[in-house]
XYZ file of C-alpha atoms in Angstrom:
378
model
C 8.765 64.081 114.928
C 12.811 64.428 115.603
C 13.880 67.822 117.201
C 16.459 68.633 119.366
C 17.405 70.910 122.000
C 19.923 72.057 124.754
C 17.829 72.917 127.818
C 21.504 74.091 129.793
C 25.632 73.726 128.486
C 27.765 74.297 130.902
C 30.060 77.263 130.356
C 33.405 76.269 131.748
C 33.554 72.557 129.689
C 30.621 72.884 126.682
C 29.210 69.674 128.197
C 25.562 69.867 127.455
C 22.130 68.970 128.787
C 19.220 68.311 126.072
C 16.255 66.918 124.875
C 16.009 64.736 121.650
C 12.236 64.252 120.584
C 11.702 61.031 118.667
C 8.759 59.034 117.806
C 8.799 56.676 120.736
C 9.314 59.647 123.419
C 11.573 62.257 124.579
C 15.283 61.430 125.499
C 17.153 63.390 128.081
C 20.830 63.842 127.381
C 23.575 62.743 127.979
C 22.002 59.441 127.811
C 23.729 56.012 128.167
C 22.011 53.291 125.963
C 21.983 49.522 126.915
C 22.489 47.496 124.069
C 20.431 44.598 122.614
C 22.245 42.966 119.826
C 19.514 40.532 119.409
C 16.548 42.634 119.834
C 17.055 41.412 123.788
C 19.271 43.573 126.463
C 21.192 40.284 127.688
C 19.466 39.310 131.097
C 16.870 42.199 131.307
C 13.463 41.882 130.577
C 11.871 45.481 129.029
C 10.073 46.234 132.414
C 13.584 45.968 134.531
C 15.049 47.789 131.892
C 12.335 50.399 132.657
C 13.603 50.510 136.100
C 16.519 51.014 135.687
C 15.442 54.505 133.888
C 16.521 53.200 130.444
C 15.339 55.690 128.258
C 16.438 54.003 124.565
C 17.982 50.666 123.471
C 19.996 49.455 120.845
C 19.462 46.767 118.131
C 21.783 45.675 115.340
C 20.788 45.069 111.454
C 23.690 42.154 111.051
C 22.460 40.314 114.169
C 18.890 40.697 113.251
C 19.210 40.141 109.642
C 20.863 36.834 110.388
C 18.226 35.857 113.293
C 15.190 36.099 113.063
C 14.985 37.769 109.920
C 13.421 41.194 108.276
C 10.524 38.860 107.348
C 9.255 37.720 110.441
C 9.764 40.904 112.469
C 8.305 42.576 109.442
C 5.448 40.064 109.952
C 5.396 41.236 114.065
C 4.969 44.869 112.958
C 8.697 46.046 113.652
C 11.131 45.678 116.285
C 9.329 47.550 119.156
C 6.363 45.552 119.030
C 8.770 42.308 118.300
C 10.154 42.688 121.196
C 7.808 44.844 123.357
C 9.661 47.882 123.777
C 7.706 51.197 123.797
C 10.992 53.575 123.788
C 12.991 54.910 121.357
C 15.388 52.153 119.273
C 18.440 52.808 117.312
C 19.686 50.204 115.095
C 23.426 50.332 114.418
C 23.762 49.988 110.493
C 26.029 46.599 110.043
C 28.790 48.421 110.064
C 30.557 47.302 112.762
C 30.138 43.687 111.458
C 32.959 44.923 108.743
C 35.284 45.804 111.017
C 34.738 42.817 113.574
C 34.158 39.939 111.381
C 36.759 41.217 108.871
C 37.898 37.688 108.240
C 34.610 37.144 107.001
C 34.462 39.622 103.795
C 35.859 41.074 101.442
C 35.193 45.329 100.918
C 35.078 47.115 97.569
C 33.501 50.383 97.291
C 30.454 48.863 96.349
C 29.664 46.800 98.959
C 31.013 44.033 101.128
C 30.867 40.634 100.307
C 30.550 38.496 104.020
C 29.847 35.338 105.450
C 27.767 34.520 108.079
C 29.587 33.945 111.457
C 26.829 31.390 112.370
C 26.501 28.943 109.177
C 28.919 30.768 106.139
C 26.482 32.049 103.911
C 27.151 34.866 102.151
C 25.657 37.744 102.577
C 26.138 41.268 100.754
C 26.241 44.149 102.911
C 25.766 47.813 101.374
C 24.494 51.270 102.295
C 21.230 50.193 100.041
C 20.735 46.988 102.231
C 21.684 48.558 105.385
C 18.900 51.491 105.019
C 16.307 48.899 103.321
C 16.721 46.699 106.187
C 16.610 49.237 108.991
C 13.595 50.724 107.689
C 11.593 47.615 107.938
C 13.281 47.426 111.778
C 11.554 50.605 112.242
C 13.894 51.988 114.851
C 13.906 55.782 115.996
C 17.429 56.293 114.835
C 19.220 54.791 111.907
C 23.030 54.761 111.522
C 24.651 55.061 107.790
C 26.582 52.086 106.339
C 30.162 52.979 107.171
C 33.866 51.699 107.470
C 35.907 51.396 111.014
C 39.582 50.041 111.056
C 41.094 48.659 113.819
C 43.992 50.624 116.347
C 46.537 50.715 115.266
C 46.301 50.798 111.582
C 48.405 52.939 108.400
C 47.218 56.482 107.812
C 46.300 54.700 103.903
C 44.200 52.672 105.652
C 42.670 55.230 107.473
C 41.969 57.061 104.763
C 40.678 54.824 102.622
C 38.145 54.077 105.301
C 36.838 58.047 105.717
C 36.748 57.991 101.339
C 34.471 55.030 101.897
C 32.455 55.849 105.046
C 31.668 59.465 103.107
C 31.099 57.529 99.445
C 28.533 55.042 101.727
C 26.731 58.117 103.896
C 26.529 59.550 100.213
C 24.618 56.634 99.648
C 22.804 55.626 102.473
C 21.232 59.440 102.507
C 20.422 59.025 98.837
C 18.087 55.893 99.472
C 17.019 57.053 102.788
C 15.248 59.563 101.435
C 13.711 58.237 98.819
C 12.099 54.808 100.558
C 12.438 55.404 104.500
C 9.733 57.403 106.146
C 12.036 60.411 107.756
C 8.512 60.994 109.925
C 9.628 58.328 111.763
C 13.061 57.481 111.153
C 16.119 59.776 111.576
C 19.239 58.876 109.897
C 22.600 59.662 111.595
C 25.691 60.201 110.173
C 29.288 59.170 111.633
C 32.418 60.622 111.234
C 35.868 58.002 110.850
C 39.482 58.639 110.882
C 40.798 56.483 113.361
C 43.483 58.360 115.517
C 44.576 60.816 112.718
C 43.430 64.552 113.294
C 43.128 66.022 109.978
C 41.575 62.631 108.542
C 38.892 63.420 111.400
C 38.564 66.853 110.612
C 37.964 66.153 106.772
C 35.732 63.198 108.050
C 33.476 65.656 110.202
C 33.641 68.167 107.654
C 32.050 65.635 104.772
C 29.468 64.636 106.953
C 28.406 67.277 108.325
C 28.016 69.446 105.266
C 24.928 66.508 104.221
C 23.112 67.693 107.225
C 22.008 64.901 109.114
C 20.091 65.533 112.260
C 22.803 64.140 114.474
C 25.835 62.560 114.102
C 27.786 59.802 115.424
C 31.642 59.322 116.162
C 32.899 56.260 115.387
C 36.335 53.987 115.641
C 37.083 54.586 118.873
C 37.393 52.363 121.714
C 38.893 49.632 119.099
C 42.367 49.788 120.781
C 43.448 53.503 121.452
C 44.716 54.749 124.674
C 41.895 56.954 126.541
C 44.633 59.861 126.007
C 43.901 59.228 121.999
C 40.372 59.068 122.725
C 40.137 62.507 123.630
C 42.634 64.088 121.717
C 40.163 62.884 118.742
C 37.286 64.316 121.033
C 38.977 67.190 121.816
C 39.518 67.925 117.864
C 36.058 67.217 116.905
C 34.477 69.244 119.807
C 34.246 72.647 118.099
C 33.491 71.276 114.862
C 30.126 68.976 115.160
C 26.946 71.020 115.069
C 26.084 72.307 118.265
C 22.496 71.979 117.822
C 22.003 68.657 116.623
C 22.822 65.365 118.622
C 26.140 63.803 118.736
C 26.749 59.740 119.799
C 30.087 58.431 120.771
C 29.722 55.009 119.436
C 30.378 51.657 121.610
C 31.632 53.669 124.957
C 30.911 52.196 128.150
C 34.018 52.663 130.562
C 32.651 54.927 133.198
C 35.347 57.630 132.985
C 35.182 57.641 129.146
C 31.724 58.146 129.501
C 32.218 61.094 132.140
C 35.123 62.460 129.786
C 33.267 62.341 126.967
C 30.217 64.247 128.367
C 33.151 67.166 129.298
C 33.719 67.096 125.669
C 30.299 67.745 124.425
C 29.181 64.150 123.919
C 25.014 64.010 124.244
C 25.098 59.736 123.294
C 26.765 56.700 124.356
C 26.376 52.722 124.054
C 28.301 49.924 124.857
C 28.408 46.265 125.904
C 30.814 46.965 128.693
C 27.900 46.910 131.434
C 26.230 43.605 130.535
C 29.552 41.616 129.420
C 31.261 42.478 132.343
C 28.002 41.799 134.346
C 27.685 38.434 133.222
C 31.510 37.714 134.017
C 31.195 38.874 137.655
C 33.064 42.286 136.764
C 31.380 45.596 138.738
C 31.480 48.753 138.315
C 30.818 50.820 141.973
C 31.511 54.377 142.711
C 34.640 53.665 143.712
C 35.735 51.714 141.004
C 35.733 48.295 139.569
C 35.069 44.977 141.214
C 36.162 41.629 140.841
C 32.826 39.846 142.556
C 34.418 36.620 142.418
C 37.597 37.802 145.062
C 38.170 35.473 147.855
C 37.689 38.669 150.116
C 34.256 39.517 149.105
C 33.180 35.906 150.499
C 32.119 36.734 154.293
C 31.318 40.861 153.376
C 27.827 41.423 153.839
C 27.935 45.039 152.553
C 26.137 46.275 150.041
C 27.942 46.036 146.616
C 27.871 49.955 146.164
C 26.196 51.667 149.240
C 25.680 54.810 146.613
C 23.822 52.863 143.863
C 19.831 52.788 143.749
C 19.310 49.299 141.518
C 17.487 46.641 142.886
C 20.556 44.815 143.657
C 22.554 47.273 145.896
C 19.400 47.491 147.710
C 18.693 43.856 148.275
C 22.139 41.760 147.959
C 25.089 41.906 149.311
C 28.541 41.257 147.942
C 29.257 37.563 149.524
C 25.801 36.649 148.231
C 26.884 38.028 144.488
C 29.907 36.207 144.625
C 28.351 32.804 146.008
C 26.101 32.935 142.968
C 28.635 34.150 140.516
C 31.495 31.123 141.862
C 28.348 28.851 141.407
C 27.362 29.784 137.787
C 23.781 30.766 138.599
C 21.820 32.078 136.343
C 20.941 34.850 138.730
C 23.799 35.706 139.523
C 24.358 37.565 135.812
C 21.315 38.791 135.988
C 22.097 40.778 139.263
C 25.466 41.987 138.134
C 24.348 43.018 135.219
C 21.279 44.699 136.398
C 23.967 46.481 138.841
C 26.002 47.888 135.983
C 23.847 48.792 133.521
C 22.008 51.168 136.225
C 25.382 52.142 137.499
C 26.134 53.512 133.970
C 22.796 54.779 133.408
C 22.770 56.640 136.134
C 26.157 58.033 135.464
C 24.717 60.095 132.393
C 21.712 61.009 134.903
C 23.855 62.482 137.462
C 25.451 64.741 134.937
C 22.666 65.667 133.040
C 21.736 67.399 136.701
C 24.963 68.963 137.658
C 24.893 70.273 134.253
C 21.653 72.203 134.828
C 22.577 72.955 138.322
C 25.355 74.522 136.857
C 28.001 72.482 138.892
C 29.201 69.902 136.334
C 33.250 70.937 136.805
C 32.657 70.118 140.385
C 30.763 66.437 139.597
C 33.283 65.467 136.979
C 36.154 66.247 139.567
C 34.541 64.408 142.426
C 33.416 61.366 140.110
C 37.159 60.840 138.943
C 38.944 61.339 142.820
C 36.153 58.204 143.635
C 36.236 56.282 140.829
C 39.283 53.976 141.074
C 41.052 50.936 138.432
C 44.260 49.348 138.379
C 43.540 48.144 135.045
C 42.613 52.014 133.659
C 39.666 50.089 132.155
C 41.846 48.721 129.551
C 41.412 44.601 129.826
């Protein structure tokens, strides 16, 4: 049920147009990917998510461990009929939840030893329980356990991380095959290092060789400069498998995401859209906006005259920052509805220049509009 495909590359930058077939439906890359910790996309029903042209969602194994629980969703008959979503579903592995709740566990090669962040249980996380529990999820795309360290960290504790994260795919292959149905489940792999090239190159090099049928790159976008980011993207470009489907993990800013798709990228996900969304923080064509500014309040403009979402079409910017100054609930539900097609569309838009063989000229004109004083880092 998983193949994939490149349907057109683009010869001057390798970034690449394809087709991954999964249970749930075919997904057209480069593809951005909402994300819906919770087995919810904050503030978007399934149907607006529809469209909006989202073509797969995320869900995480922590989160849903936690809340509701493998038994009940179990009980519902998995996560797309839990939450009535038809399309493909990747489930991020837990893995993150090391790195972001690390005052919360303890990590030994074996597994790591955490607390809840909602009532303190403990709870043991491992490449065993992290496959187990994504298989009864039943999403498209699995995600080994793995290890990411925070920017900056020690080249030891770098390392020690890639040791781990290849010890744990090890693993997480191992049981994967033996109780997961790989029919309807396709396990990724992902590549650490942090910021250090040959630790990256080794990473890749691990995982790769246990032939996965894509692969993820992960610990980025946890503190590096966008001039790190693809120096690491850069180094790993010519040495993922070109034929097989590779996800830069939690990217969101626009221009990473257009960056990233120059360096081969076919994947992305991130928060970015909806958090930002819900905090009155746009993303337009010509860069990012601050709904709540005192000089939006009498402009009766569209909030991005080149955007095709429901809102641009229907809103304008004083009425987004009148409900956004006044805490309504619709308010984040506009904005983010706004960004998340913004950055949807983003991957659409060069998914065609890439076939119509005029991606150099798309990426060009997408970076002399697209405008931030901040350089997307908050």
């Amino acid at each position: 049920m998983f193949e994939f495909k490149i349907v057109a590359e683009c010869p001057v930058t390798g970034a690449r147009a394809g087709e991954l077939i999964t249970p749930h439906g075919i997904i057209r890359t480069p593809v951005f990917m909402p994300v819906g910790t919770l087995a919810t996309v904050k503030a978007m029903s399934p149907d607006e998510l529809e469209s909006i042209h989202s073509q797969i969602i995320l869900g995480n194994t922590y989160h849903l461990y936690l809340r509701p629980g493998q038994e009940i969703i179990t009980e519902a008959g998995g996560l797309h009929k839990f939450m009535n979503w038809n399309k493909p579903i990747l489930t991020d592995s837990g893995g993150f939840q090391v790195f972001s709740l690390a005052k919360l566990q303890k990590i030994t090669d074996e597994n790591v030893l955490c607390r809840s962040h909602i009532d303190g249980s403990q709870l043991v996380m491992s490449p065993e329980w992290s496959m187990m529990m994504q298989g009864a999820l039943g999403s498209d795309i699995a995600m080994c356990f793995d290890q990411c360290v925070e920017i900056p960290t020690t080249r030891e504790k770098a390392e020690e991380a890639v040791n781990r994260t290849t010890l744990w795919a090890e693993r997480s292959k191992k049981y994967f095959d033996s109780h997961n149905d790989s029919s309807r489940q396709a396990l990724f792999g992902i590549v650490q290092g942090s910021v250090y090239e040959d630790l990256r190159i080794r990473s890749a090099n691990e995982i790769t060789s246990m032939n996965f049928p894509g692969y993820a790159i992960g610990g980025l976008s946890v503190g590096e400069s966008h001039s790190e980011m693809y120096r690491i993207l850069d180094v790993l470009k010519d040495i993922m498998p070109k034929g097989k489907p590779r996800y830069l993990m939690g990217v969101g800013y626009p221009l990473n995401i257009v960056e990233g798709i120059a360096r081969g990228i076919d994947m992305f996900d991130c928060v970015m859209p909806t958090r930002n969304g819900r905090n009155g923080t746009m993303f337009t064509s010509f860069g990012r906006v601050n709904i709540r500014g005192q000089k939006y309040a009498h402009d009766f403009s569209p909030l991005d005259p080149e955007c095709d979402c429901y809102t641009c079409r229907n809103f304008t910017r004083a009425y987004l920052r009148h409900l956004a100054m006044c805490g309504e609930i619709l308010g984040a539900r506009l904005c983010t509805w706004h960004n998340l097609r913004f950055t949807v569309r983003i991957a659409e838009q060069a998914r065609e220049a890439i076939i119509e063989g005029r991606f150099p000229e798309y990426i060009e004109e997408f970076k002399s509009k697209f405008h931030d004083d901040n350089n997307g880092e908050d």
